[in-house]
């Protein structure tokens, strides 16, 4: 309020000066007023209240002397004191205000850093730091007005960097969701047996990252989620290595059983396929392709079971007298110039597939030969669904069950 009063007084003085230029010390009063205004630009009312207050009191006194006593020399004296005090207030305040401006910008830069402006608002963040570094240099050179301008510009850039970073903080949530998805995948397997420590660390650091995201501590959040990501990768690797190793052991046992079965010599293509699948399973595991490794293990087990089943079917044939009855000959007459019937029972013919490239063996052709209607291929497919995953792909050496048509 008192500074508004001073301003009013100065305005009045200006008008009075215009009316009484010969009596009033125009230059002295104008000089004092300009010094007071300049002191205000560095917040002298806050940083040098005593000196600034005295400057205002002296210029007010100069006005009072002019009005009451009309003694120009007294008014000049008061104006000179007002000028001196205003300059003192400016010099004292400029240092403190410049120093405070640098600190204020540093705090804003630190807040932007917490929001990970280094990544999410890189240009604004870099400019803020450069501007404040310039402000510090000007401060050291005692160029306080320039220092104040630069620190204010640095503050504005830092605030902009923080705001832009918070607008882009969704990028942290995306990363958190990615790691969370990986952890969920680990939970589908027996992680407690293979990587309990790494799993727990991943969960702990992911929660920390989410809390930091919620608190707008974006830089800390990115650091925490990076640690969680590393923990999750290690937990996944250890878990899947353990799971696939156990699956490979199961496949190895199946392959050994097939090699020791009667079918090993008759179903050589399936036997070779089982061994190849097992080798691929091990290679895939060693290369970190765990899903492929498990798929190859399942193939090795399936082919091994086919070998064993083929041996059983061959044993059924071997147990007969080695010749067909007239009835059997009638049933098999004209059946499959491509493949061969290795045995039969009351419900099925057991048909060994030959090469497609050489013989054109496929379910369509087999159905045509056995039923006289290729559209009945679905009967064969349904009877062999455990073996045939793709009806367009049957492999040489497979033994298929051909359902007999009941009469």
mmCIF file of C-alpha atoms in Angstrom:
data_model
loop_
_atom_site.group_PDB
_atom_site.id
_atom_site.type_symbol
_atom_site.label_atom_id
_atom_site.label_comp_id
_atom_site.label_asym_id
_atom_site.label_seq_id
_atom_site.Cartn_x
_atom_site.Cartn_y
_atom_site.Cartn_z
ATOM 1 C CA UNK A 1 0.000 0.000 0.000
ATOM 2 C CA UNK A 2 2.819 2.379 0.926
ATOM 3 C CA UNK A 3 4.423 1.832 -2.497
ATOM 4 C CA UNK A 4 1.163 2.728 -4.229
ATOM 5 C CA UNK A 5 1.131 5.886 -2.133
ATOM 6 C CA UNK A 6 4.674 6.663 -3.243
ATOM 7 C CA UNK A 7 3.697 6.119 -6.853
ATOM 8 C CA UNK A 8 0.799 8.511 -6.423
ATOM 9 C CA UNK A 9 3.120 11.060 -4.875
ATOM 10 C CA UNK A 10 5.560 10.701 -7.749
ATOM 11 C CA UNK A 11 2.747 11.154 -10.248
ATOM 12 C CA UNK A 12 1.679 14.279 -8.434
ATOM 13 C CA UNK A 13 5.247 15.528 -8.427
ATOM 14 C CA UNK A 14 5.445 15.030 -12.157
ATOM 15 C CA UNK A 15 2.351 17.140 -12.688
ATOM 16 C CA UNK A 16 3.628 19.697 -10.240
ATOM 17 C CA UNK A 17 6.937 19.839 -12.044
ATOM 18 C CA UNK A 18 5.216 20.657 -15.279
ATOM 19 C CA UNK A 19 3.520 23.555 -13.570
ATOM 20 C CA UNK A 20 6.513 24.829 -11.649
ATOM 21 C CA UNK A 21 9.575 23.902 -13.610
ATOM 22 C CA UNK A 22 11.563 26.898 -12.383
ATOM 23 C CA UNK A 23 11.021 26.058 -8.697
ATOM 24 C CA UNK A 24 11.265 22.251 -8.701
ATOM 25 C CA UNK A 25 14.508 20.170 -8.886
ATOM 26 C CA UNK A 26 13.309 18.196 -11.885
ATOM 27 C CA UNK A 27 16.484 16.297 -12.620
ATOM 28 C CA UNK A 28 17.074 15.145 -9.056
ATOM 29 C CA UNK A 29 13.529 13.924 -8.530
ATOM 30 C CA UNK A 30 13.403 12.167 -11.900
ATOM 31 C CA UNK A 31 16.737 10.479 -11.235
ATOM 32 C CA UNK A 32 15.538 9.263 -7.818
ATOM 33 C CA UNK A 33 12.275 7.985 -9.259
ATOM 34 C CA UNK A 34 14.077 6.013 -11.992
ATOM 35 C CA UNK A 35 16.418 4.480 -9.407
ATOM 36 C CA UNK A 36 13.456 3.394 -7.286
ATOM 37 C CA UNK A 37 11.732 1.858 -10.331
ATOM 38 C CA UNK A 38 14.912 -0.001 -11.241
ATOM 39 C CA UNK A 39 15.242 -1.338 -7.703
ATOM 40 C CA UNK A 40 11.739 -2.765 -7.998
ATOM 41 C CA UNK A 41 12.804 -4.856 -11.026
ATOM 42 C CA UNK A 42 15.064 -6.896 -8.731
ATOM 43 C CA UNK A 43 12.455 -7.099 -5.963
ATOM 44 C CA UNK A 44 14.199 -4.620 -3.697
ATOM 45 C CA UNK A 45 11.039 -4.429 -1.595
ATOM 46 C CA UNK A 46 11.692 -8.098 -0.708
ATOM 47 C CA UNK A 47 15.495 -8.370 -0.664
ATOM 48 C CA UNK A 48 16.432 -4.872 0.625
ATOM 49 C CA UNK A 49 13.336 -3.606 2.419
ATOM 50 C CA UNK A 50 15.224 -1.183 4.682
ATOM 51 C CA UNK A 51 17.094 0.623 1.901
ATOM 52 C CA UNK A 52 14.138 0.565 -0.454
ATOM 53 C CA UNK A 53 11.798 1.848 2.234
ATOM 54 C CA UNK A 54 14.178 4.718 3.047
ATOM 55 C CA UNK A 55 14.377 5.666 -0.634
ATOM 56 C CA UNK A 56 10.595 5.972 -0.771
ATOM 57 C CA UNK A 57 10.465 7.948 2.457
ATOM 58 C CA UNK A 58 13.070 10.413 1.201
ATOM 59 C CA UNK A 59 11.346 11.061 -2.105
ATOM 60 C CA UNK A 60 8.077 11.573 -0.240
ATOM 61 C CA UNK A 61 9.872 14.041 2.059
ATOM 62 C CA UNK A 62 11.215 15.891 -0.967
ATOM 63 C CA UNK A 63 7.662 16.322 -2.154
ATOM 64 C CA UNK A 64 6.491 17.569 1.250
ATOM 65 C CA UNK A 65 9.280 20.154 1.382
ATOM 66 C CA UNK A 66 8.330 21.469 -2.038
ATOM 67 C CA UNK A 67 4.706 21.790 -1.100
ATOM 68 C CA UNK A 68 5.148 23.344 2.340
ATOM 69 C CA UNK A 69 8.375 25.321 2.402
ATOM 70 C CA UNK A 70 9.194 25.775 -1.221
ATOM 71 C CA UNK A 71 12.892 25.238 -0.428
ATOM 72 C CA UNK A 72 14.453 23.620 -3.491
ATOM 73 C CA UNK A 73 17.741 22.911 -1.714
ATOM 74 C CA UNK A 74 15.997 20.801 0.926
ATOM 75 C CA UNK A 75 14.013 18.977 -1.729
ATOM 76 C CA UNK A 76 17.222 18.301 -3.682
ATOM 77 C CA UNK A 77 18.850 16.921 -0.561
ATOM 78 C CA UNK A 78 15.944 14.524 0.029
ATOM 79 C CA UNK A 79 15.925 13.473 -3.636
ATOM 80 C CA UNK A 80 19.662 12.765 -3.548
ATOM 81 C CA UNK A 81 19.252 10.584 -0.452
ATOM 82 C CA UNK A 82 16.331 8.786 -2.127
ATOM 83 C CA UNK A 83 18.509 8.086 -5.166
ATOM 84 C CA UNK A 84 21.406 6.842 -3.043
ATOM 85 C CA UNK A 85 19.187 4.491 -1.048
ATOM 86 C CA UNK A 86 17.481 3.215 -4.191
ATOM 87 C CA UNK A 87 20.873 2.387 -5.718
ATOM 88 C CA UNK A 88 21.911 0.610 -2.516
ATOM 89 C CA UNK A 89 18.657 -1.337 -2.572
ATOM 90 C CA UNK A 90 19.230 -2.314 -6.196
ATOM 91 C CA UNK A 91 22.826 -3.425 -5.687
ATOM 92 C CA UNK A 92 21.927 -5.502 -2.658
ATOM 93 C CA UNK A 93 18.836 -7.029 -4.250
ATOM 94 C CA UNK A 94 20.330 -7.758 -7.663
ATOM 95 C CA UNK A 95 22.835 -10.199 -6.161
ATOM 96 C CA UNK A 96 20.236 -11.956 -4.047
ATOM 97 C CA UNK A 97 17.579 -11.990 -6.758
ATOM 98 C CA UNK A 98 19.990 -13.390 -9.347
ATOM 99 C CA UNK A 99 21.106 -16.070 -6.902
ATOM 100 C CA UNK A 100 17.488 -16.952 -6.098
ATOM 101 C CA UNK A 101 16.671 -17.108 -9.809
ATOM 102 C CA UNK A 102 19.414 -19.662 -10.418
ATOM 103 C CA UNK A 103 18.204 -21.755 -7.473
ATOM 104 C CA UNK A 104 14.618 -21.567 -8.678
ATOM 105 C CA UNK A 105 15.648 -22.754 -12.136
ATOM 106 C CA UNK A 106 17.732 -25.566 -10.615
ATOM 107 C CA UNK A 107 14.714 -26.779 -8.645
ATOM 108 C CA UNK A 108 12.543 -26.696 -11.771
ATOM 109 C CA UNK A 109 15.207 -28.609 -13.703
ATOM 110 C CA UNK A 110 15.368 -31.207 -10.920
ATOM 111 C CA UNK A 111 11.573 -31.587 -11.059
ATOM 112 C CA UNK A 112 11.771 -32.047 -14.825
ATOM 113 C CA UNK A 113 14.523 -34.612 -14.304
ATOM 114 C CA UNK A 114 12.236 -36.563 -11.956
ATOM 115 C CA UNK A 115 9.696 -36.609 -14.784
ATOM 116 C CA UNK A 116 12.433 -38.049 -17.038
ATOM 117 C CA UNK A 117 12.546 -34.967 -19.254
ATOM 118 C CA UNK A 118 15.964 -36.113 -20.416
ATOM 119 C CA UNK A 119 14.110 -38.713 -22.500
ATOM 120 C CA UNK A 120 10.522 -37.465 -22.765
ATOM 121 C CA UNK A 121 11.260 -33.765 -23.464
ATOM 122 C CA UNK A 122 14.905 -33.823 -24.446
ATOM 123 C CA UNK A 123 15.136 -30.495 -26.313
ATOM 124 C CA UNK A 124 13.426 -28.389 -23.651
ATOM 125 C CA UNK A 125 15.364 -30.103 -20.877
ATOM 126 C CA UNK A 126 18.706 -29.515 -22.582
ATOM 127 C CA UNK A 127 17.874 -25.853 -23.254
ATOM 128 C CA UNK A 128 16.851 -25.332 -19.620
ATOM 129 C CA UNK A 129 20.193 -26.650 -18.385
ATOM 130 C CA UNK A 130 22.153 -24.601 -20.922
ATOM 131 C CA UNK A 131 20.287 -21.403 -20.061
ATOM 132 C CA UNK A 132 20.853 -21.839 -16.349
ATOM 133 C CA UNK A 133 24.527 -22.561 -16.925
ATOM 134 C CA UNK A 134 24.672 -19.241 -18.782
ATOM 135 C CA UNK A 135 22.904 -17.549 -15.876
ATOM 136 C CA UNK A 136 25.553 -18.860 -13.499
ATOM 137 C CA UNK A 137 28.326 -17.516 -15.734
ATOM 138 C CA UNK A 138 26.713 -14.078 -15.855
ATOM 139 C CA UNK A 139 26.310 -14.164 -12.083
ATOM 140 C CA UNK A 140 30.010 -14.883 -11.622
ATOM 141 C CA UNK A 141 30.766 -11.964 -13.954
ATOM 142 C CA UNK A 142 28.493 -9.748 -11.800
ATOM 143 C CA UNK A 143 26.171 -9.178 -14.739
ATOM 144 C CA UNK A 144 23.167 -9.718 -12.540
ATOM 145 C CA UNK A 145 20.447 -8.406 -14.838
ATOM 146 C CA UNK A 146 21.539 -10.784 -17.610
ATOM 147 C CA UNK A 147 21.803 -13.599 -15.082
ATOM 148 C CA UNK A 148 18.246 -12.945 -13.928
ATOM 149 C CA UNK A 149 16.922 -12.987 -17.507
ATOM 150 C CA UNK A 150 18.690 -16.240 -18.320
ATOM 151 C CA UNK A 151 17.627 -18.008 -15.127
ATOM 152 C CA UNK A 152 13.996 -17.006 -15.736
ATOM 153 C CA UNK A 153 14.220 -18.394 -19.271
ATOM 154 C CA UNK A 154 15.770 -21.578 -17.855
ATOM 155 C CA UNK A 155 12.929 -21.880 -15.349
ATOM 156 C CA UNK A 156 10.305 -21.486 -18.087
ATOM 157 C CA UNK A 157 11.982 -24.163 -20.224
ATOM 158 C CA UNK A 158 12.251 -26.546 -17.271
ATOM 159 C CA UNK A 159 8.559 -26.163 -16.470
ATOM 160 C CA UNK A 160 7.732 -26.814 -20.125
ATOM 161 C CA UNK A 161 9.989 -29.883 -20.119
ATOM 162 C CA UNK A 162 8.282 -31.281 -17.034
ATOM 163 C CA UNK A 163 4.795 -30.692 -18.438
ATOM 164 C CA UNK A 164 5.690 -32.330 -21.745
ATOM 165 C CA UNK A 165 7.246 -35.277 -19.921
ATOM 166 C CA UNK A 166 4.135 -35.842 -17.846
ATOM 167 C CA UNK A 167 2.073 -35.726 -21.031
ATOM 168 C CA UNK A 168 4.307 -38.506 -22.384
ATOM 169 C CA UNK A 169 4.523 -40.589 -19.232
ATOM 170 C CA UNK A 170 2.194 -43.143 -20.813
ATOM 171 C CA UNK A 171 5.385 -44.571 -22.342
ATOM 172 C CA UNK A 172 6.356 -45.772 -18.875
ATOM 173 C CA UNK A 173 2.954 -47.436 -18.436
ATOM 174 C CA UNK A 174 3.419 -49.221 -21.757
ATOM 175 C CA UNK A 175 6.749 -50.601 -20.539
ATOM 176 C CA UNK A 176 5.208 -51.617 -17.205
ATOM 177 C CA UNK A 177 2.454 -53.486 -19.056
ATOM 178 C CA UNK A 178 5.027 -55.280 -21.225
ATOM 179 C CA UNK A 179 6.932 -56.564 -18.194
ATOM 180 C CA UNK A 180 3.672 -57.489 -16.470
ATOM 181 C CA UNK A 181 2.723 -59.582 -19.511
ATOM 182 C CA UNK A 182 6.082 -61.361 -19.380
ATOM 183 C CA UNK A 183 5.596 -62.124 -15.691
ATOM 184 C CA UNK A 184 2.129 -63.526 -16.435
ATOM 185 C CA UNK A 185 3.692 -65.816 -19.005
ATOM 186 C CA UNK A 186 6.235 -67.052 -16.449
ATOM 187 C CA UNK A 187 3.369 -67.852 -14.090
ATOM 188 C CA UNK A 188 2.045 -70.382 -16.600
ATOM 189 C CA UNK A 189 5.014 -72.604 -15.785
ATOM 190 C CA UNK A 190 6.598 -73.998 -12.629
ATOM 191 C CA UNK A 191 8.684 -70.886 -11.874
ATOM 192 C CA UNK A 192 8.745 -71.741 -8.163
ATOM 193 C CA UNK A 193 10.864 -74.785 -8.961
ATOM 194 C CA UNK A 194 13.331 -73.025 -11.249
ATOM 195 C CA UNK A 195 13.487 -69.261 -10.525
ATOM 196 C CA UNK A 196 11.602 -68.198 -7.375
ATOM 197 C CA UNK A 197 14.112 -65.488 -6.415
ATOM 198 C CA UNK A 198 14.213 -63.829 -9.816
ATOM 199 C CA UNK A 199 10.434 -63.993 -10.129
ATOM 200 C CA UNK A 200 9.919 -62.304 -6.748
ATOM 201 C CA UNK A 201 12.397 -59.546 -7.640
ATOM 202 C CA UNK A 202 10.598 -58.931 -10.925
ATOM 203 C CA UNK A 203 7.239 -58.581 -9.165
ATOM 204 C CA UNK A 204 8.716 -56.333 -6.460
ATOM 205 C CA UNK A 205 10.449 -53.955 -8.877
ATOM 206 C CA UNK A 206 7.432 -53.837 -11.169
ATOM 207 C CA UNK A 207 5.242 -52.727 -8.257
ATOM 208 C CA UNK A 208 7.836 -50.098 -7.380
ATOM 209 C CA UNK A 209 7.769 -48.813 -10.960
ATOM 210 C CA UNK A 210 3.958 -48.583 -10.896
ATOM 211 C CA UNK A 211 4.023 -46.638 -7.614
ATOM 212 C CA UNK A 212 6.595 -44.228 -9.039
ATOM 213 C CA UNK A 213 4.474 -43.781 -12.140
ATOM 214 C CA UNK A 214 1.484 -42.894 -9.980
ATOM 215 C CA UNK A 215 3.632 -40.356 -8.067
ATOM 216 C CA UNK A 216 4.928 -38.764 -11.316
ATOM 217 C CA UNK A 217 8.463 -39.914 -10.499
ATOM 218 C CA UNK A 218 8.869 -40.966 -14.082
ATOM 219 C CA UNK A 219 12.658 -41.221 -14.195
ATOM 220 C CA UNK A 220 12.700 -43.449 -11.120
ATOM 221 C CA UNK A 221 9.870 -45.451 -12.672
ATOM 222 C CA UNK A 222 11.839 -46.099 -15.863
ATOM 223 C CA UNK A 223 14.830 -47.187 -13.799
ATOM 224 C CA UNK A 224 12.715 -49.557 -11.697
ATOM 225 C CA UNK A 225 10.917 -51.064 -14.671
ATOM 226 C CA UNK A 226 14.284 -51.651 -16.367
ATOM 227 C CA UNK A 227 15.394 -53.651 -13.324
ATOM 228 C CA UNK A 228 12.069 -55.525 -13.286
ATOM 229 C CA UNK A 229 12.497 -56.277 -16.990
ATOM 230 C CA UNK A 230 15.948 -57.730 -16.343
ATOM 231 C CA UNK A 231 14.624 -59.797 -13.416
ATOM 232 C CA UNK A 232 11.719 -61.078 -15.519
ATOM 233 C CA UNK A 233 14.013 -62.037 -18.397
ATOM 234 C CA UNK A 234 16.235 -63.998 -16.049
ATOM 235 C CA UNK A 235 13.259 -65.665 -14.361
ATOM 236 C CA UNK A 236 11.809 -66.587 -17.758
ATOM 237 C CA UNK A 237 15.122 -67.956 -19.020
ATOM 238 C CA UNK A 238 15.729 -70.096 -15.933
ATOM 239 C CA UNK A 239 12.131 -71.297 -15.788
ATOM 240 C CA UNK A 240 11.869 -72.169 -19.465
ATOM 241 C CA UNK A 241 15.295 -73.783 -19.502
ATOM 242 C CA UNK A 242 14.135 -76.004 -16.639
ATOM 243 C CA UNK A 243 10.780 -76.745 -18.253
ATOM 244 C CA UNK A 244 12.256 -77.566 -21.655
ATOM 245 C CA UNK A 245 15.017 -79.680 -20.109
ATOM 246 C CA UNK A 246 12.362 -81.739 -18.337
ATOM 247 C CA UNK A 247 10.395 -82.031 -21.585
ATOM 248 C CA UNK A 248 13.531 -83.067 -23.466
ATOM 249 C CA UNK A 249 14.154 -85.787 -20.884
ATOM 250 C CA UNK A 250 10.614 -87.049 -21.519
ATOM 251 C CA UNK A 251 11.214 -86.998 -25.277
ATOM 252 C CA UNK A 252 14.540 -88.814 -24.884
ATOM 253 C CA UNK A 253 12.797 -91.562 -22.951
ATOM 254 C CA UNK A 254 10.151 -91.864 -25.666
ATOM 255 C CA UNK A 255 12.793 -92.062 -28.413
ATOM 256 C CA UNK A 256 14.719 -94.749 -26.518
ATOM 257 C CA UNK A 257 11.533 -96.766 -26.107
ATOM 258 C CA UNK A 258 10.865 -96.464 -29.836
ATOM 259 C CA UNK A 259 14.414 -97.503 -30.709
ATOM 260 C CA UNK A 260 13.985 -100.621 -28.586
ATOM 261 C CA UNK A 261 10.578 -101.475 -30.069
ATOM 262 C CA UNK A 262 9.716 -103.802 -32.965
ATOM 263 C CA UNK A 263 8.707 -100.781 -35.047
ATOM 264 C CA UNK A 264 12.222 -99.312 -35.161
ATOM 265 C CA UNK A 265 13.128 -101.491 -38.147
ATOM 266 C CA UNK A 266 9.823 -101.213 -40.009
ATOM 267 C CA UNK A 267 8.914 -97.545 -39.400
ATOM 268 C CA UNK A 268 12.341 -96.146 -40.171
ATOM 269 C CA UNK A 269 11.069 -92.807 -41.468
ATOM 270 C CA UNK A 270 9.135 -92.127 -38.270
ATOM 271 C CA UNK A 271 12.145 -93.245 -36.236
ATOM 272 C CA UNK A 272 14.409 -90.829 -38.092
ATOM 273 C CA UNK A 273 11.831 -88.059 -37.680
ATOM 274 C CA UNK A 274 11.703 -88.692 -33.919
ATOM 275 C CA UNK A 275 15.483 -88.468 -33.608
ATOM 276 C CA UNK A 276 15.600 -85.319 -35.726
ATOM 277 C CA UNK A 277 12.859 -83.666 -33.668
ATOM 278 C CA UNK A 278 14.734 -84.493 -30.457
ATOM 279 C CA UNK A 279 17.948 -82.970 -31.818
ATOM 280 C CA UNK A 280 16.054 -79.831 -32.864
ATOM 281 C CA UNK A 281 14.475 -79.614 -29.408
ATOM 282 C CA UNK A 282 17.905 -79.519 -27.772
ATOM 283 C CA UNK A 283 19.251 -76.983 -30.258
ATOM 284 C CA UNK A 284 16.221 -74.727 -29.821
ATOM 285 C CA UNK A 285 16.554 -74.839 -26.042
ATOM 286 C CA UNK A 286 20.239 -73.921 -26.219
ATOM 287 C CA UNK A 287 19.388 -70.978 -28.493
ATOM 288 C CA UNK A 288 16.667 -69.744 -26.139
ATOM 289 C CA UNK A 289 13.800 -70.722 -28.461
ATOM 290 C CA UNK A 290 11.862 -72.453 -25.718
ATOM 291 C CA UNK A 291 8.460 -72.642 -27.402
ATOM 292 C CA UNK A 292 10.043 -74.258 -30.450
ATOM 293 C CA UNK A 293 11.911 -76.667 -28.189
ATOM 294 C CA UNK A 294 8.700 -77.810 -26.515
ATOM 295 C CA UNK A 295 7.003 -78.198 -29.914
ATOM 296 C CA UNK A 296 9.894 -80.340 -31.170
ATOM 297 C CA UNK A 297 9.713 -82.457 -28.012
ATOM 298 C CA UNK A 298 6.045 -83.125 -28.652
ATOM 299 C CA UNK A 299 6.882 -84.101 -32.232
ATOM 300 C CA UNK A 300 9.607 -86.479 -31.043
ATOM 301 C CA UNK A 301 7.193 -88.098 -28.589
ATOM 302 C CA UNK A 302 4.457 -88.392 -31.224
ATOM 303 C CA UNK A 303 6.753 -89.963 -33.811
ATOM 304 C CA UNK A 304 8.160 -92.328 -31.166
ATOM 305 C CA UNK A 305 4.659 -93.462 -30.233
ATOM 306 C CA UNK A 306 3.923 -94.005 -33.914
ATOM 307 C CA UNK A 307 6.999 -96.211 -34.201
ATOM 308 C CA UNK A 308 5.898 -98.263 -31.206
ATOM 309 C CA UNK A 309 2.350 -98.543 -32.583
ATOM 310 C CA UNK A 310 3.712 -99.610 -35.962
ATOM 311 C CA UNK A 311 5.661 -102.383 -34.260
ATOM 312 C CA UNK A 312 2.528 -103.606 -32.533
ATOM 313 C CA UNK A 313 0.628 -103.699 -35.828
ATOM 314 C CA UNK A 314 3.467 -105.584 -37.493
ATOM 315 C CA UNK A 315 3.352 -108.124 -34.676
ATOM 316 C CA UNK A 316 -0.347 -108.702 -35.375
ATOM 317 C CA UNK A 317 0.464 -109.514 -38.976
ATOM 318 C CA UNK A 318 3.358 -111.763 -37.977
ATOM 319 C CA UNK A 319 1.088 -113.767 -35.698
ATOM 320 C CA UNK A 320 -1.045 -114.922 -38.684
ATOM 321 C CA UNK A 321 -0.274 -117.783 -41.120
ATOM 322 C CA UNK A 322 1.143 -115.388 -43.697
ATOM 323 C CA UNK A 323 -1.586 -115.990 -46.335
ATOM 324 C CA UNK A 324 -4.873 -114.318 -47.149
ATOM 325 C CA UNK A 325 -8.153 -116.141 -47.374
ATOM 326 C CA UNK A 326 -10.215 -115.825 -50.533
ATOM 327 C CA UNK A 327 -12.458 -113.435 -48.628
ATOM 328 C CA UNK A 328 -9.497 -111.303 -47.586
ATOM 329 C CA UNK A 329 -8.188 -111.270 -51.138
ATOM 330 C CA UNK A 330 -11.548 -110.049 -52.371
ATOM 331 C CA UNK A 331 -11.523 -107.259 -49.784
ATOM 332 C CA UNK A 332 -8.051 -106.062 -50.621
ATOM 333 C CA UNK A 333 -8.207 -106.595 -54.353
ATOM 334 C CA UNK A 334 -7.347 -103.396 -56.182
ATOM 335 C CA UNK A 335 -6.612 -101.520 -52.979
ATOM 336 C CA UNK A 336 -3.787 -98.942 -53.175
ATOM 337 C CA UNK A 337 -1.167 -99.207 -55.800
ATOM 338 C CA UNK A 338 0.471 -96.407 -53.820
ATOM 339 C CA UNK A 339 0.561 -97.662 -50.253
ATOM 340 C CA UNK A 340 0.236 -101.076 -48.730
ATOM 341 C CA UNK A 341 -2.084 -102.762 -46.272
ATOM 342 C CA UNK A 342 0.139 -104.216 -43.590
ATOM 343 C CA UNK A 343 -2.675 -105.715 -41.517
ATOM 344 C CA UNK A 344 -6.371 -105.556 -40.764
ATOM 345 C CA UNK A 345 -8.898 -106.451 -38.117
ATOM 346 C CA UNK A 346 -12.681 -106.520 -37.961
ATOM 347 C CA UNK A 347 -12.960 -102.722 -38.077
ATOM 348 C CA UNK A 348 -9.926 -101.368 -39.927
ATOM 349 C CA UNK A 349 -7.363 -101.888 -42.641
ATOM 350 C CA UNK A 350 -3.917 -100.725 -41.498
ATOM 351 C CA UNK A 351 -2.466 -98.828 -44.411
ATOM 352 C CA UNK A 352 1.164 -97.680 -44.717
ATOM 353 C CA UNK A 353 1.519 -94.362 -46.559
ATOM 354 C CA UNK A 354 4.006 -94.034 -49.390
ATOM 355 C CA UNK A 355 5.564 -90.947 -50.956
ATOM 356 C CA UNK A 356 3.343 -88.216 -52.359
ATOM 357 C CA UNK A 357 6.017 -87.174 -54.854
ATOM 358 C CA UNK A 358 6.238 -90.676 -56.296
ATOM 359 C CA UNK A 359 2.805 -92.156 -55.660
ATOM 360 C CA UNK A 360 0.540 -89.179 -54.992
ATOM 361 C CA UNK A 361 -0.668 -90.582 -51.662
ATOM 362 C CA UNK A 362 -3.264 -88.384 -49.922
ATOM 363 C CA UNK A 363 -6.512 -88.890 -48.010
ATOM 364 C CA UNK A 364 -8.555 -88.001 -51.096
ATOM 365 C CA UNK A 365 -6.896 -90.721 -53.210
ATOM 366 C CA UNK A 366 -6.988 -93.310 -50.438
ATOM 367 C CA UNK A 367 -10.713 -92.716 -49.902
ATOM 368 C CA UNK A 368 -11.282 -93.048 -53.631
ATOM 369 C CA UNK A 369 -9.486 -96.398 -53.690
ATOM 370 C CA UNK A 370 -11.110 -97.867 -50.597
ATOM 371 C CA UNK A 371 -14.610 -96.404 -50.844
ATOM 372 C CA UNK A 372 -14.881 -95.499 -54.507
ATOM 373 C CA UNK A 373 -15.683 -91.952 -53.390
ATOM 374 C CA UNK A 374 -12.883 -89.463 -52.642
ATOM 375 C CA UNK A 375 -15.286 -87.247 -50.684
ATOM 376 C CA UNK A 376 -15.316 -89.862 -47.919
ATOM 377 C CA UNK A 377 -11.740 -88.885 -46.974
ATOM 378 C CA UNK A 378 -13.131 -87.389 -43.761
ATOM 379 C CA UNK A 379 -13.821 -90.927 -42.461
ATOM 380 C CA UNK A 380 -10.125 -91.694 -42.615
ATOM 381 C CA UNK A 381 -9.206 -88.317 -41.138
ATOM 382 C CA UNK A 382 -11.543 -88.742 -38.156
ATOM 383 C CA UNK A 383 -10.227 -92.237 -37.485
ATOM 384 C CA UNK A 384 -6.654 -90.907 -37.351
ATOM 385 C CA UNK A 385 -7.088 -87.459 -35.755
ATOM 386 C CA UNK A 386 -4.595 -88.230 -32.992
ATOM 387 C CA UNK A 387 -1.930 -88.589 -35.646
ATOM 388 C CA UNK A 388 -3.023 -86.218 -38.426
ATOM 389 C CA UNK A 389 -2.931 -82.586 -37.370
ATOM 390 C CA UNK A 390 -3.231 -81.328 -40.952
ATOM 391 C CA UNK A 391 -5.446 -83.408 -43.301
ATOM 392 C CA UNK A 392 -3.525 -82.022 -46.270
ATOM 393 C CA UNK A 393 -0.279 -83.456 -44.953
ATOM 394 C CA UNK A 394 0.320 -87.170 -44.402
ATOM 395 C CA UNK A 395 3.856 -88.495 -44.229
ATOM 396 C CA UNK A 396 5.416 -91.553 -45.847
ATOM 397 C CA UNK A 397 5.738 -94.412 -43.397
ATOM 398 C CA UNK A 398 2.682 -93.500 -41.373
ATOM 399 C CA UNK A 399 0.295 -96.362 -40.665
ATOM 400 C CA UNK A 400 -3.296 -95.147 -41.011
ATOM 401 C CA UNK A 401 -6.478 -96.876 -39.939
ATOM 402 C CA UNK A 402 -8.941 -97.201 -42.839
ATOM 403 C CA UNK A 403 -12.429 -97.791 -41.408
ATOM 404 C CA UNK A 404 -14.171 -100.715 -43.048
ATOM 405 C CA UNK A 405 -17.629 -100.218 -44.478
ATOM 406 C CA UNK A 406 -20.015 -102.432 -42.573
ATOM 407 C CA UNK A 407 -22.380 -104.471 -44.710
#
